[in-house]
Coordinates of C-alpha atoms in Angstrom, one line a residue:
Chain A
N1 CA 2.9 -27.1 5.8
A2 CA 0.8 -24.9 4.0
G3 CA 0.8 -21.7 6.4
V4 CA -1.4 -18.9 5.4
T5 CA -3.5 -20.0 1.9
Q6 CA -5.5 -17.5 0.1
T7 CA -8.2 -17.8 -3.2
P8 CA -8.2 -17.1 -5.6
K9 CA -4.6 -15.7 -7.0
F10 CA -6.2 -13.1 -9.4
Q11 CA -9.6 -12.3 -9.9
V12 CA -11.2 -9.2 -12.4
L13 CA -14.5 -7.7 -11.6
K14 CA -16.5 -5.4 -13.1
T15 CA -17.9 -2.3 -10.7
G16 CA -21.0 -3.1 -8.7
Q17 CA -20.0 -7.1 -9.0
S18 CA -19.4 -8.7 -5.5
M19 CA -17.0 -11.6 -4.2
T20 CA -15.7 -13.1 -1.7
L21 CA -11.9 -13.3 -0.6
Q22 CA -10.9 -16.8 1.0
C23 CA -8.0 -17.3 3.9
A24 CA -7.1 -20.4 6.0
Q25 CA -4.5 -21.0 8.1
D26 CA -3.2 -23.9 9.8
M27 CA -1.0 -22.9 12.6
N28 CA -3.9 -22.9 15.0
H29 CA -3.6 -19.4 15.5
N30 CA -6.2 -17.3 17.3
S31 CA -5.7 -13.8 15.5
M32 CA -6.1 -13.1 11.7
Y33 CA -6.2 -9.9 9.7
W34 CA -6.8 -8.7 6.3
Y35 CA -4.4 -6.1 4.6
R36 CA -4.5 -4.2 1.2
Q37 CA -1.3 -3.1 -0.4
D38 CA -1.2 -0.3 -3.0
P39 CA 1.6 1.5 -4.4
G40 CA 3.4 4.2 -2.2
M41 CA 1.0 2.7 0.5
G42 CA 2.6 0.2 2.3
L43 CA 0.2 -2.4 3.8
R44 CA -3.0 -0.9 5.3
L45 CA -5.1 -3.1 7.9
I46 CA -8.8 -3.4 6.7
Y47 CA -10.2 -5.5 9.5
Y48 CA -8.9 -8.1 12.0
S49 CA -10.0 -10.7 14.5
A50 CA -8.3 -11.2 17.2
S51 CA -10.0 -14.6 18.2
E52 CA -12.8 -16.8 16.7
G53 CA -16.2 -14.9 17.1
T54 CA -14.7 -11.3 17.3
T55 CA -14.1 -8.7 14.2
D56 CA -12.8 -5.4 14.5
K57 CA -12.1 -2.5 11.9
G58 CA -8.8 -1.5 10.9
E59 CA -7.5 1.6 9.1
V60 CA -9.5 1.2 5.9
P61 CA -12.6 -0.6 6.7
N62 CA -15.2 0.8 4.3
G63 CA -16.4 -0.9 1.4
Y64 CA -15.6 -4.5 3.2
N65 CA -17.1 -6.9 5.4
V66 CA -15.4 -10.3 6.9
S67 CA -16.7 -13.2 8.5
R68 CA -14.5 -15.2 11.1
L69 CA -15.9 -18.2 9.9
N70 CA -14.0 -20.5 12.5
K71 CA -10.6 -20.5 14.3
R72 CA -9.1 -21.5 10.8
E73 CA -10.8 -19.7 8.4
F74 CA -11.4 -15.3 7.7
S75 CA -13.1 -14.3 4.5
L76 CA -13.4 -10.9 3.3
R77 CA -16.3 -9.7 1.1
L78 CA -16.9 -6.8 -1.0
E79 CA -20.5 -6.6 -1.6
S80 CA -20.3 -3.9 -4.4
A81 CA -16.7 -3.5 -5.9
A82 CA -15.3 -0.3 -7.2
P83 CA -12.5 0.6 -9.0
S84 CA -10.8 2.1 -5.5
Q85 CA -10.8 -1.5 -4.3
T86 CA -8.2 -2.5 -6.9
S87 CA -5.3 -3.7 -4.9
V88 CA -3.7 -6.6 -3.5
Y89 CA -5.1 -8.3 -0.7
F90 CA -3.3 -10.3 1.8
C91 CA -4.5 -12.4 4.8
A92 CA -2.3 -12.9 7.8
S93 CA -2.5 -14.7 11.1
S94 CA -0.6 -14.7 14.3
A95 CA -0.8 -16.5 17.9
P96 CA -2.2 -14.0 20.4
G97 CA -0.1 -12.1 22.6
F98 CA 1.9 -8.7 22.1
G99 CA 4.6 -8.9 19.8
E100 CA 3.9 -12.2 18.2
T101 CA 5.0 -12.6 14.3
Q102 CA 2.3 -12.1 11.8
Y103 CA 2.5 -14.7 9.0
F104 CA 1.1 -13.6 6.0
G105 CA -0.4 -15.9 2.6
P106 CA 0.8 -15.0 -1.0
G107 CA -2.0 -12.2 -1.6
T108 CA -5.1 -11.9 -3.9
R109 CA -4.4 -9.4 -6.6
L110 CA -7.9 -7.7 -7.7
L111 CA -8.6 -5.7 -10.2
V112 CA -12.0 -3.8 -10.7
L113 CA -13.2 -2.5 -14.1
Chain B
D1 CA -1.3 11.0 8.6
Q2 CA 1.5 8.5 7.9
Q3 CA 2.6 6.9 11.3
V4 CA 5.4 4.9 9.6
K5 CA 7.4 6.6 6.9
Q6 CA 10.4 4.9 4.7
N7 CA 11.3 7.9 2.9
S8 CA 13.4 6.3 0.4
P9 CA 11.5 4.3 -2.0
S10 CA 14.6 2.6 -3.6
L11 CA 17.8 1.6 -2.7
S12 CA 20.7 0.2 -4.8
V13 CA 23.7 -1.4 -3.3
Q14 CA 27.0 -2.9 -4.5
E15 CA 27.2 -6.7 -3.5
G16 CA 29.4 -7.4 -0.5
R17 CA 28.8 -3.8 1.0
I18 CA 26.5 -2.7 3.8
S19 CA 22.6 -1.9 3.0
I20 CA 20.8 0.7 5.3
L21 CA 17.3 1.0 5.3
N22 CA 15.8 3.8 7.5
C23 CA 12.5 4.3 8.4
D24 CA 10.8 7.0 11.1
Y25 CA 7.5 6.8 12.8
T26 CA 5.7 9.5 14.7
N27 CA 3.6 7.8 17.5
S28 CA 5.3 7.7 20.6
M29 CA 2.9 4.8 21.9
F30 CA 4.7 2.5 19.5
D31 CA 6.7 -0.1 21.3
Y32 CA 7.4 -3.2 18.8
F33 CA 9.2 -2.5 16.0
L34 CA 9.7 -5.2 12.9
W35 CA 11.0 -5.5 9.3
Y36 CA 9.5 -7.6 6.5
K37 CA 10.7 -8.6 3.4
K38 CA 8.9 -9.3 0.3
Y39 CA 9.7 -10.8 -3.1
P40 CA 7.3 -10.3 -6.4
A41 CA 4.3 -12.1 -6.2
E42 CA 4.7 -13.5 -2.6
G43 CA 3.4 -12.2 0.7
P44 CA 5.6 -10.5 3.2
T45 CA 8.0 -12.9 5.6
F46 CA 9.4 -11.5 9.0
L47 CA 12.8 -10.6 9.1
I48 CA 13.5 -9.1 12.6
S49 CA 12.1 -7.3 15.0
I50 CA 13.0 -5.2 18.0
S51 CA 11.6 -3.9 21.1
S52 CA 11.4 -0.4 22.6
I53 CA 13.5 -1.4 25.5
K54 CA 16.2 -2.3 23.5
D55 CA 18.3 0.0 20.8
K56 CA 19.6 -3.1 18.6
N57 CA 18.9 -6.6 18.0
E58 CA 21.2 -8.5 15.5
D59 CA 20.3 -12.1 13.8
G60 CA 22.9 -13.2 11.3
R61 CA 23.6 -10.3 8.4
F62 CA 20.8 -8.2 9.7
T63 CA 20.7 -5.9 12.5
V64 CA 17.8 -3.2 13.8
F65 CA 18.9 -0.1 15.6
L66 CA 16.3 2.0 17.4
N67 CA 16.4 5.4 18.3
K68 CA 13.5 6.0 20.4
S69 CA 14.5 9.9 21.2
A70 CA 14.3 10.5 17.3
K71 CA 11.6 8.0 16.3
H72 CA 13.9 6.2 14.1
L73 CA 15.0 2.8 13.4
S74 CA 17.2 1.2 10.8
L75 CA 18.2 -1.7 9.2
H76 CA 21.7 -2.7 8.1
I77 CA 22.1 -5.8 6.0
V78 CA 26.0 -6.8 5.9
P79 CA 27.3 -8.2 3.9
S80 CA 24.5 -7.5 1.2
Q81 CA 23.9 -10.6 -1.2
P82 CA 21.7 -10.8 -4.3
G83 CA 18.9 -12.6 -2.7
D84 CA 18.5 -9.8 -0.6
S85 CA 17.0 -7.9 -3.4
A86 CA 13.5 -7.1 -2.2
V87 CA 10.8 -4.7 -0.9
Y88 CA 11.2 -4.3 2.4
F89 CA 8.9 -3.0 4.9
C90 CA 9.3 -1.6 8.2
A91 CA 5.8 -1.9 10.7
A92 CA 5.3 -0.7 14.0
S93 CA 2.8 -1.6 16.7
A94 CA 1.5 -0.3 20.4
R95 CA 0.8 -2.8 23.5
Q96 CA -2.6 -1.1 23.4
G97 CA -3.2 -1.6 19.6
A98 CA -4.4 -5.1 20.0
Q99 CA -1.7 -6.5 17.8
K100 CA -2.5 -4.2 15.2
L101 CA 0.8 -3.4 12.9
V102 CA 1.2 0.1 11.0
F103 CA 3.7 -0.4 8.0
G104 CA 5.9 1.8 6.2
Q105 CA 5.6 2.4 2.5
G106 CA 8.5 0.3 1.7
T107 CA 11.9 0.7 0.3
R108 CA 12.9 -1.6 -2.8
L109 CA 16.2 -2.6 -2.3
T110 CA 18.1 -3.8 -5.1
I111 CA 21.8 -5.6 -5.0
N112 CA 24.1 -5.0 -7.8
P113 CA 26.7 -8.0 -8.4

């Protein structure tokens, strides 16, 4: 029972490099989310996907792109990494409908030098 | 513009005593509130929630209180146990918000033996 999985766990990038963070869920959830967590800021929504084939911007989308590859997978891409994108990234998923609990993955720690 | 605020970055409580974590919000459209618990190097896990039609919800040692007029919610943990030591995030969502959660900054709770 894996729940929400994320790869990689940790990554170091140089400014300007690109990378894709992978997320997969096995709970048959329609909705998936990407958050970043920074000290003193809580978790902030980057992008979300209410269902397969749809994506929408959250609070802090600049510098990121997403792909909802299928119902299970939702990836986050940094095209040209910047030091301001140093953060811990969490993927989450939930069943459709208001008030449904979001289940989080273990996170990806990203350091951009 | 922090719509959900946890003004205490940290809280230290003796084992067996009550822990009270507080959260304030500014957006009157929020109508569902949640508490998440987070251990180091793990993703947040759902703890308890409350709808705006209620003013209290209990689940074992955990009780959440909602004061809509004051735009304030609190989480009570009684009795506190060492395993409760973690970072606690409150979060809020609005029915028109398409399941998007807005998180507070978090409060680090330490339970002392």
